[in-house]
Every structure is written in C-alpha cells, then in structure tokens.
C-alpha cells in the first residue's frame, strides 16, 4: 500500500477505511474479536431465515446497517411493545383509547358533530328573540344538543389524555383544541350555576359556541397544510416585520414634529387636524398612509396652513409612500411568494422522491444496456477480453429482495445480466456513441450524465444486496485502493502531456 | 500610541494589548446589552417627549438623560475608532453611527445659530427619531435580512428612475394640455410640481376620480383618455412590474445568501470529517504491518459468503465505475493517436499504464 510522495489520495483512504470497516480489521489485530459478523439485520428479521439461524449456531454476530427509511414507526405500534402496556394488571385503557381515536368512524362522527354545532347555533340565533310558544321545545332540543356536543368534545380530549398525556401537549393542534373547548366550557358553567340574569354571559356563551367551529381547522388535512404554510411564511418574515415596525416608529415620531404647526393651527374646518397630534394618532395616520388611503387629500389639507413648510411635508409623505407602501409591501409579497414556493416544493417531496427513483432506474437500465454492448472492434488498448472467465462469474449472484419482508419469498437470481459481463472488453469506443440519446435531450457527456443520476441511484429504495466471497471482497478492496493511486499518477502524467503539447504547439 | 496617520504608512501600534482588550470588550455581550438598552431607553424617552405636559413636567430629567445618551454614543464612537482607525470607515453601520451623531447635534446648533423661534426647529427635532436605526447592527437577523435584500436596491433604483421619467413626460404633456391656459385646471396642473403630484396620485389610484371630475367640469374632452391611459400604464403595468421584478430578485438573493451559509457549514463539517479520518488512518497504519495483513488474508476462505448492502460493492457501481474508466482510457488513447499524428515525443508512462490495465483486468476477472 504505497503512498505517492507524501500526499495521501483521499479516495484511496476512503477505500481503505471501507476495507477496515467491513472486515473489522482493527478489532481483529487488537485481538478483541475473532468473529466477523456474517449476517445482516434483514436476515435476522425475516422469520424463516431467523428460525434457521436460531436452529444453527446462536452465537453469531449480526451486522447493522443504518439507512434512513421512509416508513416511520407509529407511536401506536411502539406502544404495543411496551412492557407497561403488555404486563399491566388491569385492562390496557390506553391501547383502547388509541384504537378508538384512530377509527375512521369516530373521526367522522366528531366532524359531523362540529358541523351540527354550527347549524344549531345558526338556528338558535334566529329563534332567540321569538316569543312563539311552539318554538320552545325546539329551543330546548337545541340546548340539549349543544350540551351533548360539548360532552363529546370533552370526551375526545379525555380519550387522548388516556392514550398519552404528554404527547397531547406537544402538538399545537391539540393545544388549540383544548383552548377552544375550555373557552366554550366556561360560560356554560357560569350560566348553569345561576348567573342567568346577566345577558353578557349569554352572549359570551354564544360566541364561545361559535369558536368550537374553529376546531374544524385542525381536522382537515388541506386546511392544516394551508395554515402550516402560512405560519411558516410568517416565521421567516419576522425580521422583515420588525424592520417595518422600526420604520413605522421613525415616521410616526417624525410626523408629530413635522406637522406640529398643522395640529396647532387655528384655521377653521381642517379635516385632518387630529391626525398628527400625538404618537398614537400619528401611528394610525402612518398606517393610513401605508394603505394609500386619501393621502393626497391629507396633504392638500395640510398645505392650507401657511406655517407648515410645504417642501418638508410633501417630502415626508412622498418618501413614506415610496418606502413603505410601494417598496415594503412588494418586498412582503415577494417573500411570501418565495416562501410558498419553497413550502410547496417541500410538500411535494414524495412526488420528487418517486420521480428521482424513476430516473435512477432508467439510468441503471442504461448502464446495463451499455455495458452489455458487444463491440468487436479493438482499439489501441488491445487488452485481452475475458471471454474465458465465465466460471468465476457464477460466484457473484445478484439478489433483489422485494420491499416488504412480511411474505417470505425465494431469492430470485437474475442471471440475465450475467452473460453480458464477461464480454466486457476494455474499450467501449463505439458503445458510447450508441448510448440512448432519448433520455438526455441535450447530448451531455458521460461524466455529467453519471453525476446527475448518481445520487438517485445511491438512494434507490430497491434493496439490492450482493453476495461476495470473502477473499474476493478483500482482493477487490485492495485492488480498488491501488487503482486510485494509479489513477492519480495517470492524471499527473496527463497534465504533463497536455503541457508538453501546448509548449510544442507554441514553439 | 498610534502616532500620526501618515499618508504613506501607518506606524505599528505599540499598544496591542490594550487594543485587544478593548476589542474583546466591544465584541462581548456586556457592551451589546448596554447599547441595546440605551437605545431602547432613548426611543422611549423620545416618545414621551412628544407629549407637551410630560415634557413640561419632567424637563430636567429629559435634559439630563439627553446628555447621558449623547455621551454614550460618543463613547461608542471613540472606542470603536480607537480599536481600528482606518477600518472603522469601511463598515456601513459605523458610517450610520457617525451620521446619527451629527444629526443629534443638529437641534442644539440650530437653536444656537438661529435663535429660539426659527420655523424649521421642529424639523431638526423630527429627525431625531432616526436614532433607533442604531439598533440594527446589534441584531443579527435584521443585518442578514438587509444583506440579503441589498441586492434588490439596484433593481428598485432602476425601476424608480423609469417611473420618474415616464411621469416627467406625462407631466409636461398634462401641463400643456390642461394647465397652460387660463381656462385650464390650474389647481392640479398649474405648474410642474403640482402636475407631478397629480400624476403620483393617479399612479397610486387614490382619489383619482375627484381629479378627473375637476377636469371634466372644465370641459376637457381628451382628459378621460389621458387619465385612463396613464393609470393603466403607471399603476397596472409599472407597479405590477415592480412586484414581479422584486419577486425574482428576492428569490435569487435569498437563495444565494442561504447557499453561502450552507457552503460555510459544509466546509466546516468536511474539515472535521477529514481530521477524524486522518486520525483513523494514522491509527490503522500503526497497527497494520505487512505480516499481519498477509496472515489475515490467509484466513479468508472463498466459500464464506458476505452479504453487503454498501453501494460501493454493488454491481451498478462497478458497472458505472469501469465505464467511466474506459471513457478516460479512450481519451488517453485519442491523445496518443494525436501524438502519433503530430510526431510528438512519446509521453507514455509505460510502466504505469501497464500496471493500471493489469489491475483493471484483475478486478474484472474477480467477478
């Protein structure tokens, strides 16, 4: 394992690290362990293979490989495995509560109740002032209905608490639910207790009943997405809003001083005289100017006072209009648009993921096709083709396992790519011109094409595992490392050659 | 000490320790907290000062506090200048500080020079509100926002200039049409300044129907076409174009800014990774000796299967890699052909090429 001069080639180092890691050489040399993990985690999780493993030698090491997956373990699944739930003396209420909360029927039921609540409220408001005796049973029914709905909402919250108390408080939607429900609970209790004389409590009651309809926001996925997008956009714009507030402050304070003579003027029927008297009024006026409402009328009114300097007041108004209303508002629009685009891209992550997978699989097929291209032409590097080495290739078996391991299946050997391998002559002079152009509209060169698709290929979900014989693997890593060094040297030689060519051309 | 700032060369500072200490103080938390609280207090006092009764009642306190604030700002100016006399002027926020100190002293000098009843005194007091802009350098978020949006200033300026030119043309047109004769609308189009205001009012479409009514009363028939045409051009086209241009530039500048931050972080992480890798390599090269490796290799058997999921051991990777190497080989061979054609001295590293192709062959053989 030589080193070129004193510089270490990083890629060679990476290959060596891979070698050491795969074979656990450090542990081996330190004498820490003689065994090497022979099995992967998937073999262990597969029930059929696991049985076979357990029947054999039980003291085997298993290699863990961590890959970020797209399926997440739900809390419900995790809860089923917990000891606290499984070994409970009483019946597992939390499991039942979770099951109820996830049932589609229950969720639809609660959604219908929210709608019903709104309808009851509308009918009640219509009937509240009638003295028609026949309407009284209807009023009673509506009242009872409202109470029932409130009880169901409280029950739902209690169910969630039974399921997992602490998880309830971590989600903002649940907090919103809780807040709305308690807010509507308060006036009900007050009215029930007997402060019925106060009409203000009754009004509050009705208002809070209306708030229950807001619970709808948390339920439907589309509304949630929109609200989340809005909140995120606002969060990124906080500093913009702070800057805007600073400018509001500056112009409000300046306005008080600039328009002092206008505020104190004795001229009769000035329409906007109260607009700049003190800071609160000035703030409101600045906001009015920000919305471009009647600014010219205000300015013309201010000009009627001779003591006011026309230049400064018009400069003030024009500057604020340009800065605040035109520039700032458009910056806010621009930032909102940018944020929404970013949020939309994130939300369509799934779509982009599957698209990338599709591109990667196309790329893979391209590679296989191009490598299988048999070119009878020999070029300058007439390295001997390896037609005779088919026997070695049988050792390499490509297995592709279907994604879900719940149904144990036979391993499929895809031998259809094998016959192409041995004819892998060392030059593909023609094969590159035969590359399918249909996939790349502009004819990019090989390297760019590879770089574009490499990431997708690496992230492919298809679980491909390759079975290597051990000594071949070791030799493979060794050769790969030496190859890196040689490639580095060749690159240097190439640079020299190019320099020589240029020098000779110049001379 | 610093000595004189010569034109040709600045003599070396002899008080490096003091300078370093003051610099640390400036960049520390205490100083920024002090400045932020001072400026906020100043802003609050200015709001309170607008009310005449409060100002009358607490006159003395306000005077004292004013002197205090002025001294704090001058102190900040002095020590920042002390730390870095020449580099001070290169930072935009320091220039802002200097401008604000000048503004601070304006009312005092106005009162001194022009007496108490100068009509423009309230202007001088009005611009004191700019003091709150001193808060911006101490907030990282606003600074990054301004840096990110700073690129859009050029665009804004150019669009503004275009708008101004267009308004100029229409102002002259409007003056000639509606404001030059005695029977014309002198109130709104009498001179160029008023014409500009009228046009600006049309651009922001605020109260334009009243202006149009004035023109209609005077019986100008062309005025409606003029007004509507200008509103379409100025308000709809220009202001919407403004929005569009700003959207594009904001997106670009923010993306660029975030990419810069990302690159910085990436470089730092990469550096750390390199360090860790280097340490690992040293440890391994210490442990590994030739005999041990050979001994280990003898223990490997061909019939032992190893199932791997790493990308570098999968077949697609090998395919791609060898194809790329072949591509490079082709380039070399083409070059050597050129060599042959031009009759250049042969620059083939024979030994290296041979070894290289030998290793490639052995990899292929091991499949």
PDB file of C-alpha atoms in Angstrom, chain B residues 172-268:
ATOM      1  CA  UNK B 172     -45.268  68.066 -19.297  1.00  0.00           C
ATOM      2  CA  UNK B 173     -47.977  66.710 -21.564  1.00  0.00           C
ATOM      3  CA  UNK B 174     -50.618  67.268 -18.924  1.00  0.00           C
ATOM      4  CA  UNK B 175     -49.384  70.771 -18.177  1.00  0.00           C
ATOM      5  CA  UNK B 176     -49.534  71.741 -21.817  1.00  0.00           C
ATOM      6  CA  UNK B 177     -52.943  70.219 -22.312  1.00  0.00           C
ATOM      7  CA  UNK B 178     -54.717  71.180 -19.116  1.00  0.00           C
ATOM      8  CA  UNK B 179     -52.767  73.738 -17.151  1.00  0.00           C
ATOM      9  CA  UNK B 180     -51.263  76.269 -19.524  1.00  0.00           C
ATOM     10  CA  UNK B 181     -54.341  78.287 -20.436  1.00  0.00           C
ATOM     11  CA  UNK B 182     -56.370  80.351 -18.008  1.00  0.00           C
ATOM     12  CA  UNK B 183     -59.442  78.234 -18.575  1.00  0.00           C
ATOM     13  CA  UNK B 184     -57.439  75.194 -17.574  1.00  0.00           C
ATOM     14  CA  UNK B 185     -57.267  73.341 -14.285  1.00  0.00           C
ATOM     15  CA  UNK B 186     -54.597  75.445 -12.622  1.00  0.00           C
ATOM     16  CA  UNK B 187     -55.117  73.841  -9.268  1.00  0.00           C
ATOM     17  CA  UNK B 188     -53.958  70.456 -10.352  1.00  0.00           C
ATOM     18  CA  UNK B 189     -51.906  71.098 -13.429  1.00  0.00           C
ATOM     19  CA  UNK B 190     -50.770  74.689 -12.970  1.00  0.00           C
ATOM     20  CA  UNK B 191     -47.082  74.114 -12.586  1.00  0.00           C
ATOM     21  CA  UNK B 192     -44.774  71.173 -12.910  1.00  0.00           C
ATOM     22  CA  UNK B 193     -44.634  70.313  -9.202  1.00  0.00           C
ATOM     23  CA  UNK B 194     -48.398  70.160  -8.855  1.00  0.00           C
ATOM     24  CA  UNK B 195     -48.629  68.164 -12.076  1.00  0.00           C
ATOM     25  CA  UNK B 196     -46.186  65.675 -10.629  1.00  0.00           C
ATOM     26  CA  UNK B 197     -48.297  65.324  -7.520  1.00  0.00           C
ATOM     27  CA  UNK B 198     -51.397  64.791  -9.577  1.00  0.00           C
ATOM     28  CA  UNK B 199     -49.700  62.112 -11.616  1.00  0.00           C
ATOM     29  CA  UNK B 200     -48.410  60.399  -8.478  1.00  0.00           C
ATOM     30  CA  UNK B 201     -51.920  60.422  -7.157  1.00  0.00           C
ATOM     31  CA  UNK B 202     -53.046  58.765 -10.367  1.00  0.00           C
ATOM     32  CA  UNK B 203     -50.288  56.147 -10.070  1.00  0.00           C
ATOM     33  CA  UNK B 204     -51.363  55.194  -6.579  1.00  0.00           C
ATOM     34  CA  UNK B 205     -55.010  55.365  -7.749  1.00  0.00           C
ATOM     35  CA  UNK B 206     -56.043  57.299  -4.662  1.00  0.00           C
ATOM     36  CA  UNK B 207     -58.740  59.877  -5.156  1.00  0.00           C
ATOM     37  CA  UNK B 208     -58.260  59.947  -8.882  1.00  0.00           C
ATOM     38  CA  UNK B 209     -61.968  60.186  -9.576  1.00  0.00           C
ATOM     39  CA  UNK B 210     -62.051  63.579  -7.867  1.00  0.00           C
ATOM     40  CA  UNK B 211     -59.193  64.811 -10.007  1.00  0.00           C
ATOM     41  CA  UNK B 212     -60.948  63.503 -13.073  1.00  0.00           C
ATOM     42  CA  UNK B 213     -64.132  65.279 -12.011  1.00  0.00           C
ATOM     43  CA  UNK B 214     -62.218  68.557 -11.805  1.00  0.00           C
ATOM     44  CA  UNK B 215     -61.039  68.088 -15.351  1.00  0.00           C
ATOM     45  CA  UNK B 216     -64.495  67.101 -16.542  1.00  0.00           C
ATOM     46  CA  UNK B 217     -66.022  70.259 -15.092  1.00  0.00           C
ATOM     47  CA  UNK B 218     -63.695  72.323 -17.192  1.00  0.00           C
ATOM     48  CA  UNK B 219     -64.856  70.551 -20.272  1.00  0.00           C
ATOM     49  CA  UNK B 220     -61.704  68.868 -21.468  1.00  0.00           C
ATOM     50  CA  UNK B 221     -62.766  66.030 -23.704  1.00  0.00           C
ATOM     51  CA  UNK B 222     -59.376  64.387 -24.088  1.00  0.00           C
ATOM     52  CA  UNK B 223     -58.833  64.187 -20.366  1.00  0.00           C
ATOM     53  CA  UNK B 224     -60.563  60.868 -19.821  1.00  0.00           C
ATOM     54  CA  UNK B 225     -58.430  59.061 -22.330  1.00  0.00           C
ATOM     55  CA  UNK B 226     -55.342  60.689 -20.888  1.00  0.00           C
ATOM     56  CA  UNK B 227     -56.159  59.729 -17.313  1.00  0.00           C
ATOM     57  CA  UNK B 228     -57.188  56.186 -18.104  1.00  0.00           C
ATOM     58  CA  UNK B 229     -54.171  55.609 -20.285  1.00  0.00           C
ATOM     59  CA  UNK B 230     -51.844  56.880 -17.621  1.00  0.00           C
ATOM     60  CA  UNK B 231     -53.486  54.818 -14.901  1.00  0.00           C
ATOM     61  CA  UNK B 232     -53.144  51.675 -16.994  1.00  0.00           C
ATOM     62  CA  UNK B 233     -49.532  52.408 -17.724  1.00  0.00           C
ATOM     63  CA  UNK B 234     -48.418  53.708 -14.362  1.00  0.00           C
ATOM     64  CA  UNK B 235     -50.421  51.765 -11.879  1.00  0.00           C
ATOM     65  CA  UNK B 236     -51.162  48.492 -13.565  1.00  0.00           C
ATOM     66  CA  UNK B 237     -48.091  47.985 -15.682  1.00  0.00           C
ATOM     67  CA  UNK B 238     -45.380  49.680 -13.693  1.00  0.00           C
ATOM     68  CA  UNK B 239     -46.322  48.778 -10.178  1.00  0.00           C
ATOM     69  CA  UNK B 240     -47.033  45.195 -11.146  1.00  0.00           C
ATOM     70  CA  UNK B 241     -43.718  45.048 -12.951  1.00  0.00           C
ATOM     71  CA  UNK B 242     -42.193  46.341  -9.766  1.00  0.00           C
ATOM     72  CA  UNK B 243     -43.682  43.463  -7.835  1.00  0.00           C
ATOM     73  CA  UNK B 244     -42.571  40.918 -10.394  1.00  0.00           C
ATOM     74  CA  UNK B 245     -39.006  42.170 -10.560  1.00  0.00           C
ATOM     75  CA  UNK B 246     -38.760  42.262  -6.793  1.00  0.00           C
ATOM     76  CA  UNK B 247     -40.068  38.722  -6.505  1.00  0.00           C
ATOM     77  CA  UNK B 248     -37.424  37.379  -8.833  1.00  0.00           C
ATOM     78  CA  UNK B 249     -34.605  39.293  -7.211  1.00  0.00           C
ATOM     79  CA  UNK B 250     -35.671  38.496  -3.690  1.00  0.00           C
ATOM     80  CA  UNK B 251     -35.803  34.827  -4.539  1.00  0.00           C
ATOM     81  CA  UNK B 252     -32.381  34.934  -6.148  1.00  0.00           C
ATOM     82  CA  UNK B 253     -30.677  36.905  -3.441  1.00  0.00           C
ATOM     83  CA  UNK B 254     -32.157  34.897  -0.612  1.00  0.00           C
ATOM     84  CA  UNK B 255     -31.222  31.648  -2.315  1.00  0.00           C
ATOM     85  CA  UNK B 256     -27.703  32.869  -2.899  1.00  0.00           C
ATOM     86  CA  UNK B 257     -27.410  34.012   0.678  1.00  0.00           C
ATOM     87  CA  UNK B 258     -28.645  30.734   2.084  1.00  0.00           C
ATOM     88  CA  UNK B 259     -26.368  28.818  -0.231  1.00  0.00           C
ATOM     89  CA  UNK B 260     -23.415  30.773   1.103  1.00  0.00           C
ATOM     90  CA  UNK B 261     -24.343  29.895   4.661  1.00  0.00           C
ATOM     91  CA  UNK B 262     -24.824  26.272   3.667  1.00  0.00           C
ATOM     92  CA  UNK B 263     -21.451  26.148   1.951  1.00  0.00           C
ATOM     93  CA  UNK B 264     -19.743  27.563   5.010  1.00  0.00           C
ATOM     94  CA  UNK B 265     -21.286  24.959   7.218  1.00  0.00           C
ATOM     95  CA  UNK B 266     -20.486  22.239   4.724  1.00  0.00           C
ATOM     96  CA  UNK B 267     -16.846  23.229   4.584  1.00  0.00           C
ATOM     97  CA  UNK B 268     -16.586  23.207   8.360  1.00  0.00           C
TER      98      UNK B 268
END
